[in-house]
Amino acid sequence: MTRAKKNLETTKLTKEQYLNFYYYMRMTRSLEERLTILFRQNKVVGGLYRSLGQEATAVGSASALRDGDVISPLIRDMGAMLVKGVRPRDLFAQYMARDGEGTSHGRDLNIHIADMKRGYVGPISQLGDMVSIMAGVALAGKMQGKNIVTMVYLGDGATSTGAFHEGVNFAAVLRLPMITIIENNGYAFSTPTEKQCLVKDFADKAKSYGIPGEIVDGNDVEAVYNATCRAVARARAGEGASIIEAKTFRMLGHAQHDDQRYVPKELIAEWREKDPIKRFQEFLKKNKMATDESLKEMDEKILAYLEEEAAIAEATPFPTPESSLEDVYYETQKHK
Amino acid sequence: MTRAKKNLETTKLTKEQYLNFYYYMRMTRSLEERLTILFRQNKVVGGLYRSLGQEATAVGSASALRDGDVISPLIRDMGAMLVKGVRPRDLFAQYMARDGEGTSHGRDLNIHIADMKRGYVGPISQLGDMVSIMAGVALAGKMQGKNIVTMVYLGDGATSTGAFHEGVNFAAVLRLPMITIIENNGYAFSTPTEKQCLVKDFADKAKSYGIPGEIVDGNDVEAVYNATCRAVARARAGEGASIIEAKTFRMLGHAQHDDQRYVPKELIAEWREKDPIKRFQEFLKKNKMATDESLKEMDEKILAYLEEEAAIAEATPFPTPESSLEDVYYETQKHK
Amino acid sequence: MAVVTYLEAIRQALMEEMQRDESVFLLGEDIGAYGGAFKVTEGLYEKFGPNRVIDTPISESAIVGAACGAAMMGMRPVAEIQFIDFISCAFDQLTNYAAKSRYRQGVGIPIVVRGPCGGGGRGGPFHSQNVESFFLNTPGLKMVEPATAYDAKGLLKAAIRDEDPVLYFEHKFLYRRIKEDIPDDDYIVPIGKAKVRREGKDISVITYGAMVHVALEAAEKLQSEGISLEVVDLRSLLPYDEEAILNSVVKTSKVILLHEATRIGGYAGEIAAVIAEKAFDCLDGPIVRVTSPDTPVPFSPPLEDFFLPNAEKLMKAARQLAAY
Amino acid sequence: MAVVTYLEAIRQALMEEMQRDESVFLLGEDIGAYGGAFKVTEGLYEKFGPNRVIDTPISESAIVGAACGAAMMGMRPVAEIQFIDFISCAFDQLTNYAAKSRYRQGVGIPIVVRGPCGGGGRGGPFHSQNVESFFLNTPGLKMVEPATAYDAKGLLKAAIRDEDPVLYFEHKFLYRRIKEDIPDDDYIVPIGKAKVRREGKDISVITYGAMVHVALEAAEKLQSEGISLEVVDLRSLLPYDEEAILNSVVKTSKVILLHEATRIGGYAGEIAAVIAEKAFDCLDGPIVRVTSPDTPVPFSPPLEDFFLPNAEKLMKAARQLAAY
Ligand SMILES: Cc1ncc(C[n+]2csc(CCOP(=O)(O)OP(=O)(O)O)c2C)c(N)n1
Ligand SMILES: Cc1ncc(C[n+]2csc(CCOP(=O)(O)OP(=O)(O)O)c2C)c(N)n1
Ligand SMILES: [Mg+2]
Ligand SMILES: [Mg+2]
């Protein structure tokens, strides 16, 4: 039965689904490119982080979820947030430290925003901590009979934290419907994976928790989607937690200020060939789901949409100084 | 070459070595029995923890080490401390909260005493923390060209801590000569292993760090010794860290106050048959290394020795109240 | 009304809150069938089952993290830390996730993290600590520490119903040593309100937890010497009852701050600062701290007895201050 | 003598100590070839190689733990925490292992744990914290925070040579903003000694870190108003220089305690308590705290600017106190 269900959920994608993959990957990249412009214009406050080359992982995995499911994204997972319904204006405003619904009202930075209704939690910077948070969300869902799934994203580097270990083990033992997506992009800041951990495949970490671990090509959006569907099906069937390792690559530095001179040029060149968007464009064309023209049209629509959204964000005011004193406790909460 | 060395170190035990195994296992058990009497006489301060049934793990593993190597024992590893040269009087005095060289001067409890010369570190109660401490000791040894090995003992329960994870991974990545002995004794306080972790074999945790993991019968002192020798040989050859899972059983409650009613009677009965000392006695006799009489003689010698040691400890005064103010900083250090 | 110990009062609060509200559940190490290291949760597993009394792996960070996550979904988790000393392993989750969530992402975290604190039990450096100061500089957290069975129950209920993360410190020395008649019906002790345990006119002793009893003992003994101590039991450490503190100082003009935690960086500093800032005019003498000395909590009886504040030490300080 | 920034002074101290003593080595995240997130260790990897400048996994607890273990063997590790906010992940190892080792097992832990603290850089809640109060109630630890390039170098050298664990907080706002001529030859700034940065007679401003510069700015501006501030730079937070504090209070009779950390449970409490206990007689006015308000550190420029103490806020408090 479980098996049947799995097949059901992982096969026969519709054209609409494929085009959605494209839409969200393209949107992610264009949004980040737009942010880069804002960054150069000194409108972005603080660092700017890119997910260039990793869009397929974020989009493919989040696309396997449904309403009610909750994700905890990181800086490389804007694509997953977009799939879950964040508005580009929220991200623009957030990066520009503006106020407004959908932002953190200037309290926190980059993608640190939550919308429990849309299904994303605002992570904290301390890497690994979100794993047990999402185990708790999954636990509550189970208690409340909601049959939801939670998904926590983190990088190869974050697997070294004690919090990662405690969180995954906790979810495993309590058989919680939580999926951990390890985005292995080759580096943690300047540190290559071989200095982070001796395993070649981070999916092997699953063996230490007695849960399924699967490796997937993180630059193949459909493969990511399918692998996630399998894990989601297990989770919904009550079979508990899973780990998915998405093998991908960080095509830019850790953040805008990092020129990643420590990354061998050949490696970057090699991975440029595997660009998930370019690759998916070819796939769509080959399978007659798109033409150069239709893609161009979609791209332009996205750009126009982002332009509007950025304008809305730019028109959003900064929060008022005094508002910084609110919301520490329920008793002083203004923003609900 | 490494292989040759391994064989060299793991084969052909002398009669003396075998008798030493027995001596230390017997000493451990008798010492703890003596402590139990002191406990009933209200002379032990705080809780009393026993390693009944686990003596082979502690003794076999520590016997594979040499001078200069450093261990971090836990409450079930008095046997390892004895092998490393702790005096029974130190343990008696320590459990009775007395002063004196070789104790913590009444500051800390049970086996929380250190002797860097003899090669044991005083653990702290926070489980898992000692792993990275011992990684650091190993790192220093390596830097100082000492070719020493460090060994950290912990239970099945402690593997759930983030500190365990960070410490083992750290040692793995830096290829440090550190051996982690996971004493899987079926329970962590009242919690059975299946509520601690879904893996059957804790040795599988090694797969998550890319280091060797070996399962050994923890009630077979020679097997433990041999497995540890293999790991020690790897460590000294520069091959880095290892995990050994010793499968054993906690024959008494977590501490004296715990009647372990939560442990199925059959399980206890089953493991009573596997008692490491009884089993080793048979082995010695079968191999003509001992007779009932020679064993009895040794046992009595041990008892007499412990009696003397306990008397010395009982005669040791409590620390003076004012001494509690010393040694917080180097500037106020009295005890060197 | 029934006579219950401090420990039973805690258990009652858990039981009643779980009965009252389905979203209340417990998680921690060995709290299920075993009933917890101190048997605080005894019987609750049998009553509410494994889904609401959850045994966890030895993972304090995950315990607190999972509690936060569940709270975000509308649950009301109560996490037990087997000894409060081990909360150090969850320091990060508490101060960075739980405390800041409402502020930075608009999502409240109504959790309670409770556990046994304090010395006097020959627990040594890792089973005797008082950890309140570690968390005092973290906006977003609340902290309470009851001194009586009545408050133990009422404060725990208030903590469970509170919308924010509350650290609930139960002094293990009091678990079975104190008992009192407490009402059978539902009541809470509001967070943020102190209580004057004994009226006095010469010196205000501001304290909390097990030290309240030390203060009362000293007050009783000093009466015959003509020194009248007022004993203020803070009950809530964060937020604290500034009004009650200042009222008492206005009345007595002299203050002793008493706590079991060590001196430097201890809780008294905060209260000294508030008084020295807001009631400076009323002060007729130095603000005196009576605390443990600046060492880890030692294990051996003569050392621990020397270490802990007691009625004699307090009386000595009070006599000096009275003579000032 | 050469003009160096605060950041360069830190790097010089590391370099010179590594040259002087083979047992000194560095460990932390991205500190090797990359030179650290703020480039503090830049060039050291090239000079001393991978065995003495060790890149680690993202494991703050293991970084501190391994440093402790190495120190027990006679090494002198200096651990970098990429942002001091992440020290929360090593809170347990620091307070329970490092701090208590000498006391409970007779083995000293001469480590330094250093990292960038403080706000003003639009770092938000997790890259701007001041964490000194979290550690103030833990006997066995030492803490320092330099305000000048000279002290940055001298205190770091003293910390490395110290026999006990020292937390060394470097204020990231100062990294490249301040510079000065410092001696080429070896010198240390002793731990536990404050420095009067500016003599004054009306009010003592007791502070440390980046706030020293705020205090100096305010002092300069208030001079024309006829208010004379004395600025005491604590430099060492644990132990602190009680004598210097009391001397200044005796001189001015009025005190403002200034720090960037938030108010409740902040460092000022300890100093207020010491003054209110030991210099009560000399006080001519309330002890005033100027601190950040009790919220996480907000990210957006208008919020962070509103949040942080500055010369205006200090001047306002000083005017009020002067008029008292
Ligand atoms: C506990 C903790 N330590 C250090 C950091 C600083 N830090 C932020 S991102 C990062 C690298 C993360 O690498 P990885 O997990 O592989 O994610 P990626 O950036 O590659 O997506 C580091 C070290 C942190 N955020 N949290
Ligand atoms: C971080 C931490 N959490 C909780 C405890 C309380 N505690 C002490 S021993 C123990 C059980 C340990 O089980 P295991 O690791 O299997 O060792 P065993 O006692 O079976 O040898 C627990 C929960 C602790 N010491 N440290
Ligand atoms: Mg990465
Ligand atoms: Mg066990």
PDB file of C-alpha atoms in Angstrom, chain D residues 2-171:
ATOM      1  CA  ALA D   2      53.739  51.822  14.178  1.00  0.00           C
ATOM      2  CA  VAL D   3      50.160  52.870  13.591  1.00  0.00           C
ATOM      3  CA  VAL D   4      47.944  49.818  13.602  1.00  0.00           C
ATOM      4  CA  THR D   5      44.236  49.222  13.733  1.00  0.00           C
ATOM      5  CA  TYR D   6      42.529  47.384  16.561  1.00  0.00           C
ATOM      6  CA  LEU D   7      42.252  44.389  14.253  1.00  0.00           C
ATOM      7  CA  GLU D   8      45.911  44.487  13.282  1.00  0.00           C
ATOM      8  CA  ALA D   9      46.863  44.728  16.918  1.00  0.00           C
ATOM      9  CA  ILE D  10      45.007  41.486  17.580  1.00  0.00           C
ATOM     10  CA  ARG D  11      46.735  39.821  14.677  1.00  0.00           C
ATOM     11  CA  GLN D  12      50.111  41.057  15.900  1.00  0.00           C
ATOM     12  CA  ALA D  13      49.490  39.599  19.324  1.00  0.00           C
ATOM     13  CA  LEU D  14      48.643  36.231  17.804  1.00  0.00           C
ATOM     14  CA  MET D  15      51.659  36.316  15.548  1.00  0.00           C
ATOM     15  CA  GLU D  16      54.108  37.335  18.239  1.00  0.00           C
ATOM     16  CA  GLU D  17      52.807  34.854  20.763  1.00  0.00           C
ATOM     17  CA  MET D  18      53.014  32.065  18.214  1.00  0.00           C
ATOM     18  CA  GLN D  19      56.565  33.064  17.496  1.00  0.00           C
ATOM     19  CA  ARG D  20      57.470  33.289  21.160  1.00  0.00           C
ATOM     20  CA  ASP D  21      55.891  30.047  22.276  1.00  0.00           C
ATOM     21  CA  GLU D  22      55.577  26.913  20.190  1.00  0.00           C
ATOM     22  CA  SER D  23      52.697  25.670  22.259  1.00  0.00           C
ATOM     23  CA  VAL D  24      50.453  28.506  21.106  1.00  0.00           C
ATOM     24  CA  PHE D  25      48.196  27.469  18.241  1.00  0.00           C
ATOM     25  CA  LEU D  26      44.934  28.619  16.692  1.00  0.00           C
ATOM     26  CA  LEU D  27      41.752  26.767  15.859  1.00  0.00           C
ATOM     27  CA  GLY D  28      38.422  27.855  14.492  1.00  0.00           C
ATOM     28  CA  GLU D  29      36.194  28.032  11.454  1.00  0.00           C
ATOM     29  CA  ASP D  30      37.669  29.431   8.236  1.00  0.00           C
ATOM     30  CA  ILE D  31      40.694  30.859  10.039  1.00  0.00           C
ATOM     31  CA  GLY D  32      43.275  29.104   7.865  1.00  0.00           C
ATOM     32  CA  ALA D  33      43.882  30.012   4.248  1.00  0.00           C
ATOM     33  CA  TYR D  34      40.804  32.225   4.300  1.00  0.00           C
ATOM     34  CA  GLY D  35      42.108  34.187   7.263  1.00  0.00           C
ATOM     35  CA  GLY D  36      38.854  34.264   9.208  1.00  0.00           C
ATOM     36  CA  ALA D  37      35.515  35.918   8.550  1.00  0.00           C
ATOM     37  CA  PHE D  38      37.020  39.279   9.533  1.00  0.00           C
ATOM     38  CA  LYS D  39      40.521  38.444   8.328  1.00  0.00           C
ATOM     39  CA  VAL D  40      41.962  38.632  11.816  1.00  0.00           C
ATOM     40  CA  THR D  41      44.163  35.590  11.243  1.00  0.00           C
ATOM     41  CA  GLU D  42      45.149  36.559   7.719  1.00  0.00           C
ATOM     42  CA  GLY D  43      48.687  35.512   6.896  1.00  0.00           C
ATOM     43  CA  LEU D  44      49.107  33.286   9.927  1.00  0.00           C
ATOM     44  CA  TYR D  45      48.295  30.107   8.062  1.00  0.00           C
ATOM     45  CA  GLU D  46      50.945  30.953   5.505  1.00  0.00           C
ATOM     46  CA  LYS D  47      53.437  31.695   8.248  1.00  0.00           C
ATOM     47  CA  PHE D  48      52.760  28.885  10.694  1.00  0.00           C
ATOM     48  CA  GLY D  49      51.158  26.211   8.547  1.00  0.00           C
ATOM     49  CA  PRO D  50      48.100  24.011   8.937  1.00  0.00           C
ATOM     50  CA  ASN D  51      49.294  22.379  12.143  1.00  0.00           C
ATOM     51  CA  ARG D  52      49.232  25.602  14.092  1.00  0.00           C
ATOM     52  CA  VAL D  53      46.348  27.341  12.340  1.00  0.00           C
ATOM     53  CA  ILE D  54      43.653  24.731  12.263  1.00  0.00           C
ATOM     54  CA  ASP D  55      40.441  24.967  10.290  1.00  0.00           C
ATOM     55  CA  THR D  56      37.690  23.087  12.077  1.00  0.00           C
ATOM     56  CA  PRO D  57      34.229  21.817  11.246  1.00  0.00           C
ATOM     57  CA  ILE D  58      31.279  23.990  12.335  1.00  0.00           C
ATOM     58  CA  SER D  59      31.364  22.727  15.893  1.00  0.00           C
ATOM     59  CA  GLU D  60      31.771  25.387  18.546  1.00  0.00           C
ATOM     60  CA  SER D  61      31.381  22.904  21.365  1.00  0.00           C
ATOM     61  CA  ALA D  62      34.135  20.719  19.942  1.00  0.00           C
ATOM     62  CA  ILE D  63      36.346  23.703  19.225  1.00  0.00           C
ATOM     63  CA  VAL D  64      36.244  24.755  22.856  1.00  0.00           C
ATOM     64  CA  GLY D  65      36.390  21.174  24.108  1.00  0.00           C
ATOM     65  CA  ALA D  66      39.403  20.328  21.980  1.00  0.00           C
ATOM     66  CA  ALA D  67      41.094  23.516  23.094  1.00  0.00           C
ATOM     67  CA  CYS D  68      40.568  22.456  26.711  1.00  0.00           C
ATOM     68  CA  GLY D  69      41.954  19.000  26.079  1.00  0.00           C
ATOM     69  CA  ALA D  70      45.013  20.368  24.313  1.00  0.00           C
ATOM     70  CA  ALA D  71      45.564  22.855  27.125  1.00  0.00           C
ATOM     71  CA  MET D  72      45.586  20.026  29.644  1.00  0.00           C
ATOM     72  CA  MET D  73      48.586  18.668  27.786  1.00  0.00           C
ATOM     73  CA  GLY D  74      50.481  21.918  28.047  1.00  0.00           C
ATOM     74  CA  MET D  75      49.424  23.567  24.813  1.00  0.00           C
ATOM     75  CA  ARG D  76      48.142  27.152  24.613  1.00  0.00           C
ATOM     76  CA  PRO D  77      45.200  27.076  22.233  1.00  0.00           C
ATOM     77  CA  VAL D  78      43.503  30.205  21.015  1.00  0.00           C
ATOM     78  CA  ALA D  79      40.064  29.379  19.672  1.00  0.00           C
ATOM     79  CA  GLU D  80      38.188  31.717  17.384  1.00  0.00           C
ATOM     80  CA  ILE D  81      34.419  31.868  17.486  1.00  0.00           C
ATOM     81  CA  GLN D  82      33.418  33.301  14.122  1.00  0.00           C
ATOM     82  CA  PHE D  83      30.860  35.592  15.728  1.00  0.00           C
ATOM     83  CA  ILE D  84      30.822  35.636  19.496  1.00  0.00           C
ATOM     84  CA  ASP D  85      27.057  35.029  19.352  1.00  0.00           C
ATOM     85  CA  PHE D  86      27.845  31.413  18.500  1.00  0.00           C
ATOM     86  CA  ILE D  87      29.613  30.953  21.807  1.00  0.00           C
ATOM     87  CA  SER D  88      26.144  30.014  23.030  1.00  0.00           C
ATOM     88  CA  CYS D  89      26.803  26.639  21.399  1.00  0.00           C
ATOM     89  CA  ALA D  90      29.884  26.198  23.583  1.00  0.00           C
ATOM     90  CA  PHE D  91      28.321  27.558  26.748  1.00  0.00           C
ATOM     91  CA  ASP D  92      28.285  24.150  28.344  1.00  0.00           C
ATOM     92  CA  GLN D  93      31.937  23.311  27.651  1.00  0.00           C
ATOM     93  CA  LEU D  94      33.071  26.713  28.837  1.00  0.00           C
ATOM     94  CA  THR D  95      31.108  26.925  32.042  1.00  0.00           C
ATOM     95  CA  ASN D  96      31.235  23.303  33.053  1.00  0.00           C
ATOM     96  CA  TYR D  97      34.488  21.940  31.732  1.00  0.00           C
ATOM     97  CA  ALA D  98      36.882  24.832  31.240  1.00  0.00           C
ATOM     98  CA  ALA D  99      35.829  26.891  34.237  1.00  0.00           C
ATOM     99  CA  LYS D 100      35.729  24.117  36.810  1.00  0.00           C
ATOM    100  CA  SER D 101      38.680  21.946  35.846  1.00  0.00           C
ATOM    101  CA  ARG D 102      41.342  23.481  38.040  1.00  0.00           C
ATOM    102  CA  TYR D 103      39.044  23.450  41.030  1.00  0.00           C
ATOM    103  CA  ARG D 104      37.632  19.997  40.739  1.00  0.00           C
ATOM    104  CA  GLN D 105      40.490  18.039  39.227  1.00  0.00           C
ATOM    105  CA  GLY D 106      43.518  20.215  39.734  1.00  0.00           C
ATOM    106  CA  VAL D 107      44.203  20.691  36.046  1.00  0.00           C
ATOM    107  CA  GLY D 108      44.368  24.232  34.720  1.00  0.00           C
ATOM    108  CA  ILE D 109      42.939  25.135  31.334  1.00  0.00           C
ATOM    109  CA  PRO D 110      45.006  27.919  29.785  1.00  0.00           C
ATOM    110  CA  ILE D 111      42.904  28.637  26.742  1.00  0.00           C
ATOM    111  CA  VAL D 112      41.765  31.804  25.063  1.00  0.00           C
ATOM    112  CA  VAL D 113      38.406  31.915  23.336  1.00  0.00           C
ATOM    113  CA  ARG D 114      38.141  35.020  21.227  1.00  0.00           C
ATOM    114  CA  GLY D 115      35.619  36.424  18.831  1.00  0.00           C
ATOM    115  CA  PRO D 116      33.910  39.523  17.489  1.00  0.00           C
ATOM    116  CA  CYS D 117      31.133  40.940  19.636  1.00  0.00           C
ATOM    117  CA  GLY D 118      28.877  43.919  19.522  1.00  0.00           C
ATOM    118  CA  GLY D 119      26.536  45.845  17.320  1.00  0.00           C
ATOM    119  CA  GLY D 120      26.537  48.831  15.036  1.00  0.00           C
ATOM    120  CA  GLY D 121      27.206  46.725  11.972  1.00  0.00           C
ATOM    121  CA  ARG D 122      23.626  45.877  10.969  1.00  0.00           C
ATOM    122  CA  GLY D 123      24.260  42.315  12.006  1.00  0.00           C
ATOM    123  CA  GLY D 124      20.840  41.673  13.504  1.00  0.00           C
ATOM    124  CA  PRO D 125      19.986  39.499  16.495  1.00  0.00           C
ATOM    125  CA  PHE D 126      22.604  36.801  15.904  1.00  0.00           C
ATOM    126  CA  HIS D 127      25.664  38.702  14.801  1.00  0.00           C
ATOM    127  CA  SER D 128      25.673  41.616  17.239  1.00  0.00           C
ATOM    128  CA  GLN D 129      25.388  40.299  20.751  1.00  0.00           C
ATOM    129  CA  ASN D 130      27.420  41.153  23.800  1.00  0.00           C
ATOM    130  CA  VAL D 131      27.668  37.972  25.782  1.00  0.00           C
ATOM    131  CA  GLU D 132      29.725  38.879  28.851  1.00  0.00           C
ATOM    132  CA  SER D 133      26.834  38.581  31.284  1.00  0.00           C
ATOM    133  CA  PHE D 134      26.147  35.000  30.315  1.00  0.00           C
ATOM    134  CA  PHE D 135      29.487  34.050  31.789  1.00  0.00           C
ATOM    135  CA  LEU D 136      29.779  36.421  34.723  1.00  0.00           C
ATOM    136  CA  ASN D 137      28.329  34.035  37.288  1.00  0.00           C
ATOM    137  CA  THR D 138      30.825  31.287  36.492  1.00  0.00           C
ATOM    138  CA  PRO D 139      33.821  31.214  38.828  1.00  0.00           C
ATOM    139  CA  GLY D 140      36.903  29.955  37.037  1.00  0.00           C
ATOM    140  CA  LEU D 141      36.514  32.025  33.908  1.00  0.00           C
ATOM    141  CA  LYS D 142      38.174  35.306  33.054  1.00  0.00           C
ATOM    142  CA  MET D 143      36.894  37.882  30.581  1.00  0.00           C
ATOM    143  CA  VAL D 144      38.481  40.865  28.930  1.00  0.00           C
ATOM    144  CA  GLU D 145      37.354  43.381  26.322  1.00  0.00           C
ATOM    145  CA  PRO D 146      39.806  45.891  24.933  1.00  0.00           C
ATOM    146  CA  ALA D 147      38.762  49.370  23.817  1.00  0.00           C
ATOM    147  CA  THR D 148      41.979  50.416  22.092  1.00  0.00           C
ATOM    148  CA  ALA D 149      44.512  48.901  19.745  1.00  0.00           C
ATOM    149  CA  TYR D 150      47.160  49.085  22.447  1.00  0.00           C
ATOM    150  CA  ASP D 151      45.010  47.130  24.855  1.00  0.00           C
ATOM    151  CA  ALA D 152      43.835  44.748  22.171  1.00  0.00           C
ATOM    152  CA  LYS D 153      47.388  43.578  21.734  1.00  0.00           C
ATOM    153  CA  GLY D 154      48.453  43.712  25.360  1.00  0.00           C
ATOM    154  CA  LEU D 155      45.363  42.010  26.722  1.00  0.00           C
ATOM    155  CA  LEU D 156      45.490  39.242  24.160  1.00  0.00           C
ATOM    156  CA  LYS D 157      49.085  38.520  25.053  1.00  0.00           C
ATOM    157  CA  ALA D 158      48.209  38.506  28.715  1.00  0.00           C
ATOM    158  CA  ALA D 159      45.272  36.200  28.006  1.00  0.00           C
ATOM    159  CA  ILE D 160      47.420  33.750  26.084  1.00  0.00           C
ATOM    160  CA  ARG D 161      49.966  33.680  28.904  1.00  0.00           C
ATOM    161  CA  ASP D 162      47.333  33.375  31.586  1.00  0.00           C
ATOM    162  CA  GLU D 163      46.980  29.986  33.274  1.00  0.00           C
ATOM    163  CA  ASP D 164      43.173  30.048  33.190  1.00  0.00           C
ATOM    164  CA  PRO D 165      40.489  30.172  30.502  1.00  0.00           C
ATOM    165  CA  VAL D 166      40.036  33.689  29.200  1.00  0.00           C
ATOM    166  CA  LEU D 167      37.198  34.914  27.027  1.00  0.00           C
ATOM    167  CA  TYR D 168      38.508  37.687  24.857  1.00  0.00           C
ATOM    168  CA  PHE D 169      35.825  39.878  23.322  1.00  0.00           C
ATOM    169  CA  GLU D 170      36.848  42.040  20.398  1.00  0.00           C
ATOM    170  CA  HIS D 171      34.336  44.657  19.399  1.00  0.00           C
TER     171      HIS D 171
END
